[in-house]
Coordinates of C-alpha atoms in Angstrom, one line a residue:
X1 CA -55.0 96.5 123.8
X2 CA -53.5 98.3 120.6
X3 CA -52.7 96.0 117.9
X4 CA -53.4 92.6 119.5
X5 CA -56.2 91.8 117.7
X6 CA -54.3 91.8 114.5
X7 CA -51.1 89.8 115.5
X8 CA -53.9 87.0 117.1
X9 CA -56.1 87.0 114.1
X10 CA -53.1 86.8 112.0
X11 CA -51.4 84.0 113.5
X12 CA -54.7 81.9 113.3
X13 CA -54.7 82.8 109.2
X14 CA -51.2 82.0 108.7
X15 CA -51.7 78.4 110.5
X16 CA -54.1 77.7 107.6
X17 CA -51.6 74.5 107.0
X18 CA -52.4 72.9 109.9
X19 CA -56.1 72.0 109.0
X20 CA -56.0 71.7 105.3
X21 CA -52.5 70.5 103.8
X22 CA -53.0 67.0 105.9
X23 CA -56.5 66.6 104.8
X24 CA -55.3 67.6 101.0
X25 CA -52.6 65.1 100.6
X26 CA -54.8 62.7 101.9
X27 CA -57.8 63.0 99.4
X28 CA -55.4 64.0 96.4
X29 CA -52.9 61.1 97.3
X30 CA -56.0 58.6 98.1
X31 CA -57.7 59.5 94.7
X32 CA -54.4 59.4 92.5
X33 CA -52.5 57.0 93.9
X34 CA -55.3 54.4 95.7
X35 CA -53.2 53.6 98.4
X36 CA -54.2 54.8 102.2
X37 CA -50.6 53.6 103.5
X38 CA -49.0 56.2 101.1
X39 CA -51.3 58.8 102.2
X40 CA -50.5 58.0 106.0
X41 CA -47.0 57.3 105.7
X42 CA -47.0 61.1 103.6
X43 CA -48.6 62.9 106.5
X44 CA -46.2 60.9 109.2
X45 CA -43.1 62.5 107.3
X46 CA -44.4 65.4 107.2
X47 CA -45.3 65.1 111.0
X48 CA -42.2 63.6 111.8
X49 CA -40.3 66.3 110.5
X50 CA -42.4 69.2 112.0
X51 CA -41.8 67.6 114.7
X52 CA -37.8 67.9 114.8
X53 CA -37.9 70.8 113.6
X54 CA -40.3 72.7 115.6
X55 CA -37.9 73.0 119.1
X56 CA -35.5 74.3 116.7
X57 CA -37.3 76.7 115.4
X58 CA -38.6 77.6 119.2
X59 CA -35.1 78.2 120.0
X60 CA -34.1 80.2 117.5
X61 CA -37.1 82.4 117.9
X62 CA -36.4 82.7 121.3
X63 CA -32.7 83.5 120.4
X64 CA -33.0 86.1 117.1
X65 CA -36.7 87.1 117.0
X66 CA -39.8 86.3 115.5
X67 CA -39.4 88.3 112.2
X68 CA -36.3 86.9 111.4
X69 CA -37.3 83.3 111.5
X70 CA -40.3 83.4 109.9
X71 CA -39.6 85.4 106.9
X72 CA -37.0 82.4 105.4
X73 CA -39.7 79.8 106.1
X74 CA -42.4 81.2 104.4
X75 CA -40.7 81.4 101.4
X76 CA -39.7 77.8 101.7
X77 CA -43.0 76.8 102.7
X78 CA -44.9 78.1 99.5
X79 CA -42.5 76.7 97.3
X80 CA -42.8 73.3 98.7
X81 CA -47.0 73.6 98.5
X82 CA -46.5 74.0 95.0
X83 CA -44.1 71.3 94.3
X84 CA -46.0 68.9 96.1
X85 CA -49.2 69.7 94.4
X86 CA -47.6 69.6 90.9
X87 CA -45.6 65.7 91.7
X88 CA -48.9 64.6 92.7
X89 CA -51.4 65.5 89.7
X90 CA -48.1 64.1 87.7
X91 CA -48.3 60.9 89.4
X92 CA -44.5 60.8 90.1
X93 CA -43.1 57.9 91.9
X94 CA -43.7 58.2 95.6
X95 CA -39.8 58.7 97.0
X96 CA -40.1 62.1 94.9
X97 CA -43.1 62.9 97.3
X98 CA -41.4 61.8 100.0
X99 CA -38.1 64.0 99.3
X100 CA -40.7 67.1 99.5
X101 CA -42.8 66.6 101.9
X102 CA -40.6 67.4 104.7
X103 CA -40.2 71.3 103.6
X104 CA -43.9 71.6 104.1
X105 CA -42.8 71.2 108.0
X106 CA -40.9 74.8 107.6
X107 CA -44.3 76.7 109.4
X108 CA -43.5 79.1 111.8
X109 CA -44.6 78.4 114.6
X110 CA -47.2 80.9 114.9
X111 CA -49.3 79.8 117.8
X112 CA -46.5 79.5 120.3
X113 CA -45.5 83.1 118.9
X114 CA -48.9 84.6 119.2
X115 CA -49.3 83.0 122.9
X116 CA -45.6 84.6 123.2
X117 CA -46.9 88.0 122.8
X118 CA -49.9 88.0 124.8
X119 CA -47.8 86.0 127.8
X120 CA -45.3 89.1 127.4
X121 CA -47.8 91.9 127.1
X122 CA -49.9 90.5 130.7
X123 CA -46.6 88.8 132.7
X124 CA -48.1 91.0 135.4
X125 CA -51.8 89.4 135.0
X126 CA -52.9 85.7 135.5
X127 CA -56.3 86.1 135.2
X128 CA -55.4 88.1 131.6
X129 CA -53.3 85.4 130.6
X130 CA -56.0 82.7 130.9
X131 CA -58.1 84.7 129.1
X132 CA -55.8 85.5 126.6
X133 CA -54.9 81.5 126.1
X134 CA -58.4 80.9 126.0
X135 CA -58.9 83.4 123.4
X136 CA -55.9 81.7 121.5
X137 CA -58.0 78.6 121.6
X138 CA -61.3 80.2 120.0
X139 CA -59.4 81.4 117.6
X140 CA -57.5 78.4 116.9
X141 CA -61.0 76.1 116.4
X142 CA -62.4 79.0 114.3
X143 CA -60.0 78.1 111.8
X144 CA -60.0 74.4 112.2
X145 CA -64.2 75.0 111.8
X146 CA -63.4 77.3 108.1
X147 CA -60.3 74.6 107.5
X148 CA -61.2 71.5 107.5
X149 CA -64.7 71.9 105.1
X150 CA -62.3 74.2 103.0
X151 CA -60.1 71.4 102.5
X152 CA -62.4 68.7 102.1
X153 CA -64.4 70.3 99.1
X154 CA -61.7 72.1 97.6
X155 CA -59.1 69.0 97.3
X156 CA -62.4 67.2 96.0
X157 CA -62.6 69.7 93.3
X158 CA -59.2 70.7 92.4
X159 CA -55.3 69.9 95.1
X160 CA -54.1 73.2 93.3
X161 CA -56.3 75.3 94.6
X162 CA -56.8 73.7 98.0
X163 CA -53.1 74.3 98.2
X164 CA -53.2 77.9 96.6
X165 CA -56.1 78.9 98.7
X166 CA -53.8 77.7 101.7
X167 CA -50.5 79.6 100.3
X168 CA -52.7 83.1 99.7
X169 CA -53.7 82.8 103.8
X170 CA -49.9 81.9 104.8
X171 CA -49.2 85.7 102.8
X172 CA -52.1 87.2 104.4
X173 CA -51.3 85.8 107.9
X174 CA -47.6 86.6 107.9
X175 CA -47.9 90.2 106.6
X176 CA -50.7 91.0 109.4
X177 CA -48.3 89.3 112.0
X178 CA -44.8 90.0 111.6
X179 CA -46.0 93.6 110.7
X180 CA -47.1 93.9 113.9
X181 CA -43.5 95.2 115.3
X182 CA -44.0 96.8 119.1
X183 CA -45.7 93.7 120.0
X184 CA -43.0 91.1 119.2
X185 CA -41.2 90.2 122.6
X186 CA -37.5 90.8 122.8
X187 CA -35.6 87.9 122.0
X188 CA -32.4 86.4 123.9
X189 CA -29.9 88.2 122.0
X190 CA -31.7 91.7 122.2
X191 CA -32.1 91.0 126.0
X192 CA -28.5 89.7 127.0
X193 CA -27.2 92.8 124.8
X194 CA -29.6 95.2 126.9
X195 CA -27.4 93.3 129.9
X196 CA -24.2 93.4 128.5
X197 CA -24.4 89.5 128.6
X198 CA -23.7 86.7 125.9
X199 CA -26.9 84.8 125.0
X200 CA -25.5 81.7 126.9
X201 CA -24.5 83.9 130.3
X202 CA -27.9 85.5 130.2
X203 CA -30.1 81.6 130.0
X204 CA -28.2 80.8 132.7
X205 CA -29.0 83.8 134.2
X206 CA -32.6 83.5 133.9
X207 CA -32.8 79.6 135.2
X208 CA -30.8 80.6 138.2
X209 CA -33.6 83.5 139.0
X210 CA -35.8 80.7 138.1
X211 CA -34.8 78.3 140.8
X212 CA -34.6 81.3 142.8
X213 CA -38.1 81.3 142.5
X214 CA -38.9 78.0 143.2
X215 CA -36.8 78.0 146.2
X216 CA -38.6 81.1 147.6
X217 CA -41.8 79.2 147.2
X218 CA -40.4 76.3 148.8
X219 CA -39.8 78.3 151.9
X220 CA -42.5 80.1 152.0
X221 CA -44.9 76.5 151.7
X222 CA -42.7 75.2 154.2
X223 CA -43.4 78.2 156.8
X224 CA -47.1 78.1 156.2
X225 CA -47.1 73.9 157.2
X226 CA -44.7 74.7 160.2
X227 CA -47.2 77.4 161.3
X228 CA -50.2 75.3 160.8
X229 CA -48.8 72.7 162.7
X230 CA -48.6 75.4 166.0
X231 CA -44.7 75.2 166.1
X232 CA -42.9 78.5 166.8
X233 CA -41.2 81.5 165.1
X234 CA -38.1 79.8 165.5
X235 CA -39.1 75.9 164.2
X236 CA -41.0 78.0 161.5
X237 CA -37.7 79.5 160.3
X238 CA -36.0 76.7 160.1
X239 CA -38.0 74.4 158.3
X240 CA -38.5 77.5 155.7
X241 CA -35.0 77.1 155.6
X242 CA -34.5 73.6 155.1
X243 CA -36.8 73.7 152.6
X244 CA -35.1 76.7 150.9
X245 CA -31.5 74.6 150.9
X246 CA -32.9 71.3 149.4
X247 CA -34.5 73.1 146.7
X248 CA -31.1 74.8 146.0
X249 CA -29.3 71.6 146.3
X250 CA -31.8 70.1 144.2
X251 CA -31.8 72.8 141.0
X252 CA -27.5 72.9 141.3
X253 CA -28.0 68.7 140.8
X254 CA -29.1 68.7 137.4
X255 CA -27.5 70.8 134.3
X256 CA -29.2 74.3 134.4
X257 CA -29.5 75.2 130.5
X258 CA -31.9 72.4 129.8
X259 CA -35.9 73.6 130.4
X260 CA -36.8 69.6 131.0
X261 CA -37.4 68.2 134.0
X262 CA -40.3 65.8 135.2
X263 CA -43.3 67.5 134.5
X264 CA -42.4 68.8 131.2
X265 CA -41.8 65.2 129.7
X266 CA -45.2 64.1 131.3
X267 CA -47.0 66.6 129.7
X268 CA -44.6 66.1 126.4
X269 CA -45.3 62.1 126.6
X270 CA -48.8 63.3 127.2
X271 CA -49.0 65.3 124.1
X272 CA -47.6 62.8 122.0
X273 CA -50.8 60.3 122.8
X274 CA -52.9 62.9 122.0
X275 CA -51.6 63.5 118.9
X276 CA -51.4 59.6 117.8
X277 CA -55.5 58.9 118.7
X278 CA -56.9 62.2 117.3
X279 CA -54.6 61.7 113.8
X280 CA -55.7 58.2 113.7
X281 CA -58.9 59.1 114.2
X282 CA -59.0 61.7 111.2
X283 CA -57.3 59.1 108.5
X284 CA -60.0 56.5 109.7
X285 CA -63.1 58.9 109.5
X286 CA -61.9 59.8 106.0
X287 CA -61.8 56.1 105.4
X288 CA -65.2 55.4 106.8
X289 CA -66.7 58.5 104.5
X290 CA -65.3 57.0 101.3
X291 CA -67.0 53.7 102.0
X292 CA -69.7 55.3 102.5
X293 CA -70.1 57.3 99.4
X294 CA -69.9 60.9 101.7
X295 CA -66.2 61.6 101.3
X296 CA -67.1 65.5 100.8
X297 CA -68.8 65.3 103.7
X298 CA -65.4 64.7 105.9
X299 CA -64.8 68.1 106.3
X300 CA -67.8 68.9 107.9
X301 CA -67.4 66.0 110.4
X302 CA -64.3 67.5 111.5
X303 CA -66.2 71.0 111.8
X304 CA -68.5 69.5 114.2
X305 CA -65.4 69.0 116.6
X306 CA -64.1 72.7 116.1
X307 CA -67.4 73.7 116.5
X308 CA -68.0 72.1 119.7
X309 CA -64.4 72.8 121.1
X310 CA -64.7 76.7 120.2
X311 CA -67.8 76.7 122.4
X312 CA -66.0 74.6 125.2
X313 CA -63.1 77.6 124.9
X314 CA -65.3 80.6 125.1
X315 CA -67.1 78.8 128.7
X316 CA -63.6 78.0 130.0
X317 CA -61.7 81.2 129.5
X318 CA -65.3 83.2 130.3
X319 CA -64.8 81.6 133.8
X320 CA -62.1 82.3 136.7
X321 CA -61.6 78.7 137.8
X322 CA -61.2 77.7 141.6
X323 CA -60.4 73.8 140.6
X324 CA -57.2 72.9 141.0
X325 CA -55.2 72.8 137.3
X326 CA -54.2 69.4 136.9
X327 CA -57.9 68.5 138.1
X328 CA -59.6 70.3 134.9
X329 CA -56.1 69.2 133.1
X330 CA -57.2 65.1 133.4
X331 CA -60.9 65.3 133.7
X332 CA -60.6 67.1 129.8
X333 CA -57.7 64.8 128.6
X334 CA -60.4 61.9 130.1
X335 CA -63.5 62.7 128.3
X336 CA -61.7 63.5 125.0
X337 CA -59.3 59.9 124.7
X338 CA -63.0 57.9 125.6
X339 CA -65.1 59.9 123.7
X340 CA -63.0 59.5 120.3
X341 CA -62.4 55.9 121.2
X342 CA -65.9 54.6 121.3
X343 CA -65.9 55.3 116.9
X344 CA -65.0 52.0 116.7
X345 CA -69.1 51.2 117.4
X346 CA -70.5 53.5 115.0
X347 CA -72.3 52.7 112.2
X348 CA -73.2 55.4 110.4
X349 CA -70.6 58.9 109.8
X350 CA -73.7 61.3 111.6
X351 CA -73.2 59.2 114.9
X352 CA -69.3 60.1 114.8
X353 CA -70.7 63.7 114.0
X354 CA -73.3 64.0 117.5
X355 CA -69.7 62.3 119.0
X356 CA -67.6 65.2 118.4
X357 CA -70.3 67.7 119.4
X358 CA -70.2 66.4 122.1
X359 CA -66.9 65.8 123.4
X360 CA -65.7 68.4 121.8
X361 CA -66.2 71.4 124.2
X362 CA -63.0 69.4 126.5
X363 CA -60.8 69.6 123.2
X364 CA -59.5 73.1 123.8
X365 CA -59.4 73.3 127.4
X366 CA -57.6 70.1 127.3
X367 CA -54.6 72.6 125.2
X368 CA -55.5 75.9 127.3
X369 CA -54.8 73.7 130.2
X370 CA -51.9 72.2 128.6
X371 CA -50.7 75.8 127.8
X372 CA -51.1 77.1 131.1
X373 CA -49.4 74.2 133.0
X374 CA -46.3 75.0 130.6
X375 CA -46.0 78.8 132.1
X376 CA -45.5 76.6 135.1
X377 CA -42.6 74.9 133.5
X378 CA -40.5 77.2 131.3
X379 CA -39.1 80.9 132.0
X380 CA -40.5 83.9 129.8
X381 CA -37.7 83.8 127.1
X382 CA -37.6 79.8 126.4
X383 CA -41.6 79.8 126.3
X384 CA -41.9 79.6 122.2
X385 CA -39.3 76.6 122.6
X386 CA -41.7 74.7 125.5
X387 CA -44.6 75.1 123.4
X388 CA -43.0 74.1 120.6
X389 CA -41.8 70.9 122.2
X390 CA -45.2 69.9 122.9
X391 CA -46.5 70.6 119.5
X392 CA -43.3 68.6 118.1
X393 CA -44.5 65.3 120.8
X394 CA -47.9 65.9 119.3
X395 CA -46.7 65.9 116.3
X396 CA -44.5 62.8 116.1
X397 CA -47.5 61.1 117.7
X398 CA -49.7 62.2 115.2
X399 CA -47.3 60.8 112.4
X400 CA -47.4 57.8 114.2
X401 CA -51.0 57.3 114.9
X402 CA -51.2 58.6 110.8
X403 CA -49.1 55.9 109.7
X404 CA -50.0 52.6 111.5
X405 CA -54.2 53.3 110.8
X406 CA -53.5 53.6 106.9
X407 CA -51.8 50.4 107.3
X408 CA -54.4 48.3 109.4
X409 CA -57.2 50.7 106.6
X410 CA -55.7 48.9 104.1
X411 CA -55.7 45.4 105.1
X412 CA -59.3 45.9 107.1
X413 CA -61.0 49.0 106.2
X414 CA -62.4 51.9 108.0
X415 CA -62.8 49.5 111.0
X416 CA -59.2 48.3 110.9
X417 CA -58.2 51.8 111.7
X418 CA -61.1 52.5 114.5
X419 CA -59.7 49.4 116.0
X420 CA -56.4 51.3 116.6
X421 CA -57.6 54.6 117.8
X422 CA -59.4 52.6 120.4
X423 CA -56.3 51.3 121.2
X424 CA -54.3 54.4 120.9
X425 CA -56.6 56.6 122.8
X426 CA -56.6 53.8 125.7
X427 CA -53.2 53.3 126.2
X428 CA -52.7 57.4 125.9
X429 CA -54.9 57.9 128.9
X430 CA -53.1 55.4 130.7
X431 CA -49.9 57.0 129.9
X432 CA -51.1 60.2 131.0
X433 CA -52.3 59.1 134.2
X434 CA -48.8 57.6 134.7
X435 CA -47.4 61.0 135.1
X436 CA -50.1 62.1 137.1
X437 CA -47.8 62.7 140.2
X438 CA -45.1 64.7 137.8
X439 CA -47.8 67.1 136.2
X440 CA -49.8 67.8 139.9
X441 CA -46.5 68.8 141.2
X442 CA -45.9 71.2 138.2
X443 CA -48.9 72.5 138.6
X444 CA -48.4 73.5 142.0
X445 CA -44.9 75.4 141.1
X446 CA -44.6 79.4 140.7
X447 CA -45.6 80.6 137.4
X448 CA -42.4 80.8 135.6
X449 CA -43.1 83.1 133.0
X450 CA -43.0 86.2 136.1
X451 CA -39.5 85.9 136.9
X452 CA -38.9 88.1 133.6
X453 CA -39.7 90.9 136.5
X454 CA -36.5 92.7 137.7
X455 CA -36.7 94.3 140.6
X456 CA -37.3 97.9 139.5
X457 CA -40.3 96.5 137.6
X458 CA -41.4 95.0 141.3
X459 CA -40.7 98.0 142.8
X460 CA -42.9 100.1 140.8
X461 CA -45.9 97.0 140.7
X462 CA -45.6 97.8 144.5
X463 CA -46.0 101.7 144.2
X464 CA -49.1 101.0 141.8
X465 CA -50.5 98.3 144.4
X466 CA -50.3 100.8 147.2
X467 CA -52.5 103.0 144.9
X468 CA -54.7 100.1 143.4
X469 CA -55.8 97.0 145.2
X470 CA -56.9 95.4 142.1
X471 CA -53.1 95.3 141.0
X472 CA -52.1 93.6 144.3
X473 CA -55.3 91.1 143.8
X474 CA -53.7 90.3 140.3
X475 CA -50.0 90.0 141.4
X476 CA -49.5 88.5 144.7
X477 CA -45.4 88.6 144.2
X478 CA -45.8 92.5 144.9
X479 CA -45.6 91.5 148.4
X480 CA -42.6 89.9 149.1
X481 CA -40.8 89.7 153.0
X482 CA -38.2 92.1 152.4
X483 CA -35.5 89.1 153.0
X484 CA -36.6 87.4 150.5
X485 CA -36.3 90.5 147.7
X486 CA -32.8 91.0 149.4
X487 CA -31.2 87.1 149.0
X488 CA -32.6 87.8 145.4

């Protein structure tokens, strides 16, 4: 498809932060300042404040465009780089640090923009999409594979030019992005103008098409039992109905602007445990590396993971899976949380390495997965803003997880913080499996993301599905029982 290939590979360039700044302030602050509890508490500001203010900067992507957002924060963003950089070789007493270290949170969120695109370009295509998200992924790891050596030796050799290495790829990555203009999706203003709507008329506009939706499929679930069951047309109809009023009763119970609901704070609550093991686990393997004499070899430890997890995207989104979502969603989130929590036992930094190889391949299907279970969740416009509530939870658990291992690396070494990702990545499992029952539910809802189809885009899916079976393969909702079009 025309053009995507550049707004993809852009987005990954731009995200460049991600895999480097944390890594840099680490090393530079580690070898200025001595002190591993500054260095975590740093990168758990900076977390923290990604993480607030990453759903605001969904949401006002999803309200005034991508363009418009992200110009203003790049700016900001490479000022703050440089600032940072500067205090630190200065040796500046830390509250200065932590006054800028928030700024460096002002990243667009480019991921959730780039999966915006490619949801909005295939909305009629679910096997596309997957690929698509899966594509995302590889391109994702293949900059956390360049990243995280990058940032290892170059804040080894010199913080300045880790950091302006990082600041030349934000340029690069925003230019080849945000030029990228008849890809961008419309945002909610642009939309509700096209309607003659106000931005707050046209969300609730969308949610109540949304429950809509849901209801539909509510019925329609509820038919296909009653039939099974051997009751007839008339018992079939009415449990379809029953089922179609509780699920209105149910969606008019609760207020309709908000996109949460059950399954979105399990995966959210999911997300942050994720975040607090895996960022735990990075602070401690630097840790281990610098008592061991092979601190420049961090980077490359990290690699192995991206490595592996690039592979495990390419076999996932290369296959069209028949296992039930929330079944590949757990049996990922499993092997990744005991995988990384068995470094507490190892005894040399190459035994953490074959570790990561190996697990690593369930890393990014664990986030496709994630990904795909929030189309499930969220309508087409508000999708930047779901994703970006799960990288904000993520986030504030990585901050977390940060923070408490440089303290416990402090007082008890490189095992003191091993101790608490076991720990961490325990307990996160057992979270997760709390909201087992909320995220198999989601799982099993209509794809959200489809309900941006009005119904002369359905009318003319049908006319092409008439014509070409594999568009009625692709899109089973160009079939609808004509009562069910009309109530809509």
């Amino acid at each position: 498809m025309p053009h995507t290939a550049r707004f993809t590979f852009g987005a990954v360039i731009a995200c460049m932060p991600y895999p480097m700044v944390g890594m840099t302030i680490t090393i530079c602050v580690q070898f200025y300042y001595h002190n591993y509890t500054l260095a975590g508490s740093l990168t758990a500001v900076q977390a923290i404040a990604g993480a607030i203010l990453s759903p605001v900067l969904g949401i006002l992507v999803d309200r005034f465009g991508q363009r418009r957002v992200s110009i203003p924060l790049v700016i900001i963003w490479l000022i703050a780089a440089m600032s940072i950089i500067t205090c630190i070789k200065a040796h500046v007493a830390p509250w200065i640090l932590f006054c800028i270290v928030p700024f460096l949170a002002c990243v667009p969120p480019w991921g959730a923009m780039s999966r915006a695109r490619w949801t909005n370009l295939l909305k009629h295509d679910r096997e596309g999409i997957n690929r698509a998200m899966s594509l995302c992924s590889v391109a994702d790891e293949a900059m956390w594979v360049i990243g995280n050596p990058l940032a290892s030796i170059l804040a080894v050799i010199s913080g300045l030019l880790a950091f302006s290495f990082t600041g030349v790829c934000v340029i690069i990555g925003a230019l080849m992005f945000l030029t990228c203009v008849s890809t961008e999706p419309a945002s909610q203003t642009e939309l509700a103008r096209a309607e003659g709507m106000t931005r707050k008329t046209f969300r609730e506009h969308e949610n109540e098409k949304a429950e809509q939706l849901k209801a539909d499929t509510a019925r329609q679930d509820a038919e296909a039992q009653a039939r099974a069951q051997g009751l007839d047309e008339a018992a079939v109809t009415a449990a379809g109905e029953q089922a179609w009023q509780q699920s209105r009763e149910q969606s008019h119970s609760g207020r309709k602007e908000s996109i949460f609901g059950p399954g979105l704070l399990a995966v959210c609550v999911t997300w942050f445990g994720l975040g607090a093991f895996q960022s735990a686990a990075g602070i401690s393997i630097i840790a281990f590396a610098t008592e061991s004499g092979q601190k420049q070899l961090t980077g490359f430890v990290f690699a192995c993971f991206s490595i592996s997890s690039l592979t495990g995207a390419l076999i996932y989104g290369a296959k069209n899976w028949q296992i039930a979502l929330y079944k590949r969603f757990y049996f990922c989130l499993a092997v990744v949380n005991l995988g990384i929590g068995t470094f507490l036992f190892a005894k040399h930094l190459w035994v953490i390495m074959i570790i990561y190889l190996i697990i690593g391949v369930c890393q990014a299907p664990t986030w496709i997965n994630g990904n795909q279970i929030m189309l499930h969740l969220v309508p087409q416009s508000r999708l930047t803003e779901g994703m970006a509530w799960m990288g904000a939870m993520n986030s504030i658990g990585g901050s977390a997880g940060s923070a408490v291992a440089g303290m416990f690396i402090d007082r008890n070494g490189s095992q003191g913080g091993f101790a608490v990702v076991t720990t961490l990545a325990l307990a996160s499992l057992a979270v997760a499996l709390i909201g087992f029952r909320q995220i198999k539910i989601s799982t099993q809802t209509p794809v959200l993301t489809e309900i941006a189809l009005d119904e002369p885009e359905r009318e003319e899916l049908r006319e092409v599905a008439a014509i070409d079976p594999a568009v009625q393969a692709n899109n089973p909702d160009t079939s609808f029982d004509p009562r069910h079009v009309e109530q809509r």
